[in-house]
């Protein structure tokens, strides 16, 4: 059983091959899942930004999607997971996020990530070696635009004078801010220093390794914000499939995980010929992903797949290992159809959550 209350929400990262599943079908289904999550009292619905490839390419703008979710829901919080500041001007980000905050009645959480796919940087004409500096400068500029008037900035990446962003955020002083971190201890520490929430996806690292990185974040947060009464927050996203039985869960879930990993690996193939000082250790990513065995992934906690009983146990184990405050379950992986995803989510809501609550 879980040692303390933890929030549960849902996470989307489309990995649809257009020949198999259209964008219209995908968005119809994930909007249905979002409404179901809202009705069930889940905490968040999260959507990720990517371009040009079946890995995430169906959603170049999470804010557009979340505005549609806002119109269909009443309580659930809306999270960008994540926006990619490297490809946006801070005035654009500040204004568009505040607009969705207003449309949703103050339900937006804003997650940022550095971006990591070489073909996206190449297409936008952004140097990967300036990724971290651009990321940090843009987020700091957005925070100023949300909370100040007459803002002026002069950086190597953008410059403007006397800018007052409209609309203003509904949530004072601004929407909650989260940042994604994957491998770099520097990224985990920086997010803690800034007082942001932490978003993790422990698929390519062991739970023990991720736990150590999370501790870096928590220590940095406490060192810089411990006296304010604020607490660090960690949200973990993992693929989730709840089957009718162990046999059915393995049969369906393993096929979906296999497709999810293959689409992801294809997206990271561009790392084979790319080197960047800002992305140490990424060059062999495609090989590492293709080396993942779906059964081993289930056993390691990198994905949660199983019967109701098995999922209850695995969620409790992963929660204890990561000390996460929130799980944002990826329920759309592997190009899954809406009916299959909805059946799994309903089992999670109707059977897993009551068991976790004791």
Short mmCIF file of C-alpha atoms in Angstrom, two decimals:
data_model
loop_
_atom_site.label_atom_id
_atom_site.label_comp_id
_atom_site.label_asym_id
_atom_site.label_seq_id
_atom_site.Cartn_x
_atom_site.Cartn_y
_atom_site.Cartn_z
CA UNK A 1 0.00 0.00 0.00
CA UNK A 2 1.13 3.59 -0.53
CA UNK A 3 2.74 5.22 2.47
CA UNK A 4 1.20 8.64 1.83
CA UNK A 5 -1.31 10.22 -0.55
CA UNK A 6 -0.17 10.58 -4.12
CA UNK A 7 -1.89 12.15 -7.10
CA UNK A 8 -2.66 10.24 -10.28
CA UNK A 9 -3.23 11.81 -13.67
CA UNK A 10 -2.77 10.89 -17.33
CA UNK A 11 -0.06 11.75 -19.83
CA UNK A 12 -0.10 11.81 -23.63
CA UNK A 13 2.76 11.54 -26.10
CA UNK A 14 1.37 10.52 -29.50
CA UNK A 15 3.48 7.85 -31.23
CA UNK A 16 1.14 7.25 -34.14
CA UNK A 17 2.27 6.22 -37.59
CA UNK A 18 -0.09 8.09 -39.97
CA UNK A 19 -0.55 4.99 -42.13
CA UNK A 20 -2.02 3.19 -39.12
CA UNK A 21 -3.85 5.92 -37.22
CA UNK A 22 -4.97 9.38 -38.30
CA UNK A 23 -4.61 12.54 -36.25
CA UNK A 24 -8.39 12.91 -36.24
CA UNK A 25 -8.79 9.47 -34.66
CA UNK A 26 -6.02 10.08 -32.16
CA UNK A 27 -7.38 13.39 -30.89
CA UNK A 28 -10.95 12.09 -30.74
CA UNK A 29 -9.76 9.30 -28.46
CA UNK A 30 -7.48 11.30 -26.18
CA UNK A 31 -10.14 13.96 -25.67
CA UNK A 32 -12.49 11.17 -24.59
CA UNK A 33 -9.84 9.87 -22.18
CA UNK A 34 -9.34 13.39 -20.83
CA UNK A 35 -13.05 13.74 -20.10
CA UNK A 36 -13.05 10.36 -18.37
CA UNK A 37 -10.08 11.36 -16.23
CA UNK A 38 -11.82 14.61 -15.26
CA UNK A 39 -15.03 12.80 -14.30
CA UNK A 40 -13.03 10.33 -12.20
CA UNK A 41 -11.27 13.09 -10.26
CA UNK A 42 -7.77 12.45 -11.59
CA UNK A 43 -5.27 15.24 -11.02
CA UNK A 44 -3.79 16.19 -14.41
CA UNK A 45 -3.83 15.66 -18.14
CA UNK A 46 -0.43 16.28 -19.73
CA UNK A 47 0.60 16.66 -23.39
CA UNK A 48 4.07 16.88 -24.94
CA UNK A 49 5.43 19.01 -27.82
CA UNK A 50 7.31 17.41 -30.75
CA UNK A 51 7.61 17.79 -34.52
CA UNK A 52 8.11 16.03 -37.84
CA UNK A 53 8.07 12.37 -36.76
CA UNK A 54 5.53 9.78 -35.56
CA UNK A 55 7.20 10.14 -32.16
CA UNK A 56 5.15 13.06 -30.83
CA UNK A 57 4.65 14.76 -34.18
CA UNK A 58 0.87 14.78 -33.95
CA UNK A 59 1.08 17.45 -31.23
CA UNK A 60 3.29 20.41 -32.21
CA UNK A 61 1.33 22.62 -29.80
CA UNK A 62 0.24 21.20 -26.41
CA UNK A 63 -1.51 24.46 -25.56
CA UNK A 64 -3.92 24.07 -28.47
CA UNK A 65 -4.77 20.58 -27.26
CA UNK A 66 -5.15 21.68 -23.64
CA UNK A 67 -7.48 24.51 -24.68
CA UNK A 68 -9.74 21.85 -26.22
CA UNK A 69 -9.50 19.81 -23.00
CA UNK A 70 -10.36 22.91 -20.95
CA UNK A 71 -13.61 23.31 -22.89
CA UNK A 72 -14.63 19.70 -22.11
CA UNK A 73 -13.62 19.48 -18.45
CA UNK A 74 -14.25 21.27 -15.17
CA UNK A 75 -11.71 20.26 -12.55
CA UNK A 76 -8.70 18.43 -13.91
CA UNK A 77 -5.47 20.42 -14.18
CA UNK A 78 -3.88 20.89 -17.59
CA UNK A 79 -0.11 20.41 -17.96
CA UNK A 80 2.29 21.03 -20.80
CA UNK A 81 4.70 18.15 -20.60
CA UNK A 82 6.56 19.80 -22.07
CA UNK A 83 6.87 23.02 -24.03
CA UNK A 84 10.23 23.39 -25.79
CA UNK A 85 11.58 26.92 -25.17
CA UNK A 86 14.41 26.45 -27.67
CA UNK A 87 11.88 26.80 -30.49
CA UNK A 88 9.84 29.73 -29.13
CA UNK A 89 10.12 33.41 -28.26
CA UNK A 90 9.41 34.12 -24.56
CA UNK A 91 6.73 36.72 -25.36
CA UNK A 92 4.89 34.09 -27.38
CA UNK A 93 5.14 31.53 -24.56
CA UNK A 94 4.10 33.97 -21.84
CA UNK A 95 1.06 35.19 -23.74
CA UNK A 96 -0.17 31.81 -25.00
CA UNK A 97 0.19 30.07 -21.63
CA UNK A 98 -1.63 32.90 -19.86
CA UNK A 99 -4.41 32.64 -22.45
CA UNK A 100 -4.93 28.92 -21.68
CA UNK A 101 -4.77 29.71 -17.96
CA UNK A 102 -7.66 32.15 -18.51
CA UNK A 103 -9.64 29.78 -20.74
CA UNK A 104 -9.37 27.03 -18.12
CA UNK A 105 -10.20 29.20 -15.13
CA UNK A 106 -6.70 28.93 -13.68
CA UNK A 107 -6.04 25.22 -14.21
CA UNK A 108 -2.77 25.33 -16.17
CA UNK A 109 0.58 23.88 -15.06
CA UNK A 110 3.46 24.80 -17.38
CA UNK A 111 6.17 22.21 -17.93
CA UNK A 112 9.30 23.00 -19.93
CA UNK A 113 11.93 20.73 -21.46
CA UNK A 114 15.19 21.34 -23.32
CA UNK A 115 14.26 19.29 -26.41
CA UNK A 116 16.71 16.59 -27.46
CA UNK A 117 15.96 15.38 -31.00
CA UNK A 118 18.63 16.59 -33.47
CA UNK A 119 16.30 16.84 -36.47
CA UNK A 120 14.07 19.31 -34.60
CA UNK A 121 17.03 21.60 -33.85
CA UNK A 122 18.27 21.34 -37.41
CA UNK A 123 14.87 22.21 -38.87
CA UNK A 124 14.37 25.23 -36.60
CA UNK A 125 17.94 26.40 -37.19
CA UNK A 126 18.84 26.27 -33.48
CA UNK A 127 22.26 25.07 -32.33
CA UNK A 128 22.12 22.14 -29.91
CA UNK A 129 25.24 23.42 -28.12
CA UNK A 130 23.32 26.49 -26.97
CA UNK A 131 20.33 24.46 -25.81
CA UNK A 132 20.81 24.77 -22.07
CA UNK A 133 21.56 28.50 -22.11
CA UNK A 134 18.59 29.22 -24.37
CA UNK A 135 16.30 27.04 -22.22
CA UNK A 136 17.23 28.76 -18.97
CA UNK A 137 17.12 32.27 -20.41
CA UNK A 138 13.71 31.74 -22.00
CA UNK A 139 12.10 30.35 -18.85
CA UNK A 140 13.44 33.21 -16.74
CA UNK A 141 12.11 35.69 -19.31
CA UNK A 142 8.65 34.05 -19.27
CA UNK A 143 8.53 34.34 -15.48
CA UNK A 144 9.30 38.06 -15.72
CA UNK A 145 6.69 38.59 -18.45
CA UNK A 146 4.04 36.87 -16.32
CA UNK A 147 4.75 38.95 -13.23
CA UNK A 148 6.20 42.29 -14.33
CA UNK A 149 5.28 45.16 -16.63
CA UNK A 150 7.52 46.98 -19.04
CA UNK A 151 10.01 44.12 -19.27
CA UNK A 152 13.22 44.54 -21.26
CA UNK A 153 15.62 41.73 -22.18
CA UNK A 154 18.87 41.57 -24.13
CA UNK A 155 20.27 38.07 -24.59
CA UNK A 156 22.14 36.26 -27.37
CA UNK A 157 18.81 34.62 -28.27
CA UNK A 158 16.17 37.38 -28.06
CA UNK A 159 15.87 41.08 -27.27
CA UNK A 160 12.92 43.39 -26.62
CA UNK A 161 12.10 46.61 -24.80
CA UNK A 162 9.29 47.65 -22.47
CA UNK A 163 7.12 44.55 -23.08
CA UNK A 164 3.96 44.01 -21.01
CA UNK A 165 2.49 40.62 -21.81
CA UNK A 166 -1.26 40.12 -22.16
CA UNK A 167 -3.33 38.43 -20.98
CA UNK A 168 -2.04 38.23 -17.43
CA UNK A 169 -2.12 34.79 -15.76
CA UNK A 170 -5.19 33.95 -13.69
CA UNK A 171 -3.20 32.11 -11.02
CA UNK A 172 -1.18 34.40 -8.76
CA UNK A 173 1.65 35.08 -9.25
CA UNK A 174 1.72 32.68 -12.24
CA UNK A 175 0.93 29.07 -13.17
CA UNK A 176 2.97 26.35 -11.44
CA UNK A 177 6.20 25.70 -13.33
CA UNK A 178 7.75 22.28 -13.91
CA UNK A 179 10.86 21.17 -15.73
CA UNK A 180 11.81 17.83 -17.24
CA UNK A 181 15.16 16.22 -16.45
CA UNK A 182 16.49 12.97 -17.89
CA UNK A 183 20.17 12.24 -17.24
CA UNK A 184 22.15 15.34 -16.32
CA UNK A 185 22.60 15.94 -12.61
CA UNK A 186 23.05 19.61 -13.54
CA UNK A 187 19.47 19.68 -14.89
CA UNK A 188 18.05 18.14 -11.71
CA UNK A 189 19.99 20.55 -9.51
CA UNK A 190 19.01 23.62 -11.58
CA UNK A 191 15.29 22.81 -11.32
CA UNK A 192 15.60 22.50 -7.55
CA UNK A 193 17.53 25.77 -7.31
CA UNK A 194 14.77 27.54 -9.25
CA UNK A 195 12.03 26.06 -7.07
CA UNK A 196 10.26 24.36 -9.96
CA UNK A 197 8.51 21.01 -9.94
CA UNK A 198 10.38 18.05 -11.44
CA UNK A 199 9.09 15.86 -14.29
CA UNK A 200 10.78 12.49 -14.84
CA UNK A 201 10.29 9.54 -17.19
CA UNK A 202 12.34 6.63 -15.78
CA UNK A 203 12.43 4.46 -18.89
CA UNK A 204 16.12 4.49 -19.87
CA UNK A 205 17.47 4.55 -16.31
CA UNK A 206 16.97 2.22 -13.39
CA UNK A 207 14.64 3.30 -10.63
CA UNK A 208 17.62 3.41 -8.25
CA UNK A 209 19.53 5.74 -10.60
CA UNK A 210 16.49 7.97 -11.01
CA UNK A 211 15.96 8.03 -7.25
CA UNK A 212 19.52 9.32 -6.79
CA UNK A 213 18.92 12.05 -9.37
CA UNK A 214 15.66 13.01 -7.65
CA UNK A 215 17.58 13.38 -4.39
CA UNK A 216 19.90 15.87 -6.14
CA UNK A 217 16.78 17.86 -7.05
CA UNK A 218 15.26 17.66 -3.56
CA UNK A 219 18.50 18.74 -1.87
CA UNK A 220 18.91 21.71 -4.20
CA UNK A 221 15.29 22.71 -3.62
CA UNK A 222 15.62 22.54 0.17
CA UNK A 223 18.93 24.44 0.14
CA UNK A 224 17.40 27.29 -1.84
CA UNK A 225 13.73 27.30 -0.80
CA UNK A 226 13.49 25.32 2.43
CA UNK A 227 12.83 28.43 4.51
CA UNK A 228 9.88 29.53 2.36
CA UNK A 229 7.51 26.75 3.41
CA UNK A 230 7.33 25.46 -0.16
CA UNK A 231 7.96 21.79 -0.88
CA UNK A 232 9.65 20.08 -3.84
CA UNK A 233 7.28 18.21 -6.15
CA UNK A 234 8.11 15.20 -8.31
CA UNK A 235 5.84 13.86 -11.05
CA UNK A 236 6.75 10.62 -12.82
CA UNK A 237 5.37 9.53 -16.21
CA UNK A 238 5.39 5.86 -17.19
CA UNK A 239 3.45 3.77 -19.72
CA UNK A 240 0.44 2.07 -18.09
CA UNK A 241 -1.72 -0.79 -19.27
CA UNK A 242 -4.16 -2.60 -16.98
CA UNK A 243 -5.34 -5.89 -18.44
CA UNK A 244 -8.16 -8.26 -17.56
CA UNK A 245 -5.60 -10.93 -16.61
CA UNK A 246 -1.83 -11.27 -16.48
CA UNK A 247 -1.86 -13.21 -19.74
CA UNK A 248 -4.00 -10.66 -21.56
CA UNK A 249 -2.00 -7.75 -20.12
CA UNK A 250 1.28 -9.24 -21.31
CA UNK A 251 -0.08 -10.06 -24.76
CA UNK A 252 -1.60 -6.62 -25.36
CA UNK A 253 0.80 -4.53 -23.32
CA UNK A 254 3.98 -6.06 -24.70
CA UNK A 255 2.87 -5.44 -28.28
CA UNK A 256 2.10 -1.81 -27.46
CA UNK A 257 5.41 -1.37 -25.63
CA UNK A 258 7.28 -2.87 -28.55
CA UNK A 259 5.72 -0.40 -30.98
CA UNK A 260 6.32 2.50 -28.56
CA UNK A 261 10.01 1.64 -28.24
CA UNK A 262 10.46 1.17 -32.00
CA UNK A 263 8.90 4.55 -32.87
CA UNK A 264 11.01 6.19 -30.16
CA UNK A 265 14.18 4.50 -31.40
CA UNK A 266 13.49 5.62 -34.97
CA UNK A 267 13.20 9.22 -33.74
CA UNK A 268 16.55 9.00 -31.97
CA UNK A 269 18.38 7.47 -34.94
CA UNK A 270 19.54 10.98 -35.82
CA UNK A 271 21.80 10.83 -32.76
CA UNK A 272 24.01 8.32 -34.59
CA UNK A 273 25.65 11.17 -36.51
CA UNK A 274 25.23 13.96 -33.93
CA UNK A 275 27.51 15.17 -31.14
CA UNK A 276 26.75 17.98 -28.69
CA UNK A 277 28.50 19.21 -25.57
CA UNK A 278 25.08 20.02 -24.11
CA UNK A 279 23.94 16.39 -24.49
CA UNK A 280 26.63 14.14 -23.09
CA UNK A 281 25.72 10.45 -23.39
CA UNK A 282 22.94 10.87 -25.96
CA UNK A 283 24.84 9.60 -29.01
CA UNK A 284 23.99 5.94 -28.42
CA UNK A 285 20.39 6.53 -27.43
CA UNK A 286 18.80 4.67 -30.37
CA UNK A 287 20.92 1.61 -29.65
CA UNK A 288 20.00 1.75 -25.96
CA UNK A 289 16.29 1.98 -26.72
CA UNK A 290 16.43 -0.92 -29.18
CA UNK A 291 18.27 -2.91 -26.54
CA UNK A 292 15.34 -2.63 -24.13
CA UNK A 293 13.36 -5.84 -23.72
CA UNK A 294 9.67 -5.18 -23.11
CA UNK A 295 9.41 -7.87 -20.46
CA UNK A 296 12.48 -6.54 -18.68
CA UNK A 297 11.00 -3.04 -18.94
CA UNK A 298 7.89 -4.24 -17.13
CA UNK A 299 9.95 -5.96 -14.45
CA UNK A 300 12.26 -3.00 -13.88
CA UNK A 301 9.44 -0.51 -13.36
CA UNK A 302 10.09 1.41 -16.59
CA UNK A 303 6.49 0.58 -17.56
CA UNK A 304 3.57 -0.67 -15.49
CA UNK A 305 1.71 -3.46 -17.27
CA UNK A 306 -0.34 -6.23 -15.71
CA UNK A 307 -3.56 -7.36 -14.14
CA UNK A 308 -5.26 -5.15 -11.54
CA UNK A 309 -3.48 -6.96 -8.70
CA UNK A 310 -0.10 -6.75 -10.38
CA UNK A 311 -0.53 -3.05 -11.20
CA UNK A 312 -1.46 -2.26 -7.60
CA UNK A 313 1.75 -3.91 -6.42
CA UNK A 314 3.95 -2.30 -9.07
CA UNK A 315 2.58 1.21 -8.51
CA UNK A 316 3.26 0.87 -4.79
CA UNK A 317 6.79 -0.38 -5.43
CA UNK A 318 7.63 2.37 -7.93
CA UNK A 319 6.16 5.02 -5.65
CA UNK A 320 8.30 3.80 -2.75
CA UNK A 321 11.43 3.73 -4.91
CA UNK A 322 11.00 7.15 -6.51
CA UNK A 323 9.17 8.96 -3.67
CA UNK A 324 7.07 10.61 -6.37
CA UNK A 325 4.27 12.98 -5.37
CA UNK A 326 2.34 12.43 -8.58
CA UNK A 327 2.08 9.81 -11.33
CA UNK A 328 1.05 10.93 -14.79
CA UNK A 329 0.27 7.65 -16.53
CA UNK A 330 1.02 7.45 -20.25
CA UNK A 331 -2.10 5.73 -21.58
CA UNK A 332 -1.72 6.40 -25.32
CA UNK A 333 1.54 4.55 -26.06
CA UNK A 334 2.11 2.15 -28.93
CA UNK A 335 -0.51 3.69 -31.19
CA UNK A 336 -3.19 2.09 -29.00
CA UNK A 337 -6.80 2.37 -30.13
CA UNK A 338 -9.24 4.42 -28.12
CA UNK A 339 -11.33 1.45 -27.02
CA UNK A 340 -8.34 -0.47 -25.67
CA UNK A 341 -6.94 2.60 -23.90
CA UNK A 342 -10.32 3.47 -22.38
CA UNK A 343 -10.86 -0.07 -21.07
CA UNK A 344 -7.44 -0.01 -19.43
CA UNK A 345 -8.00 3.44 -17.90
CA UNK A 346 -11.40 2.43 -16.54
CA UNK A 347 -9.85 -0.60 -14.84
CA UNK A 348 -7.25 1.70 -13.32
CA UNK A 349 -9.91 4.13 -12.07
CA UNK A 350 -12.47 1.57 -10.90
CA UNK A 351 -10.20 -1.13 -9.46
CA UNK A 352 -6.58 -0.02 -9.05
CA UNK A 353 -7.13 3.35 -7.39
CA UNK A 354 -9.54 2.02 -4.71
CA UNK A 355 -7.03 -0.71 -3.87
CA UNK A 356 -4.19 1.81 -3.61
CA UNK A 357 -6.34 3.97 -1.32
CA UNK A 358 -6.81 0.97 0.97
#
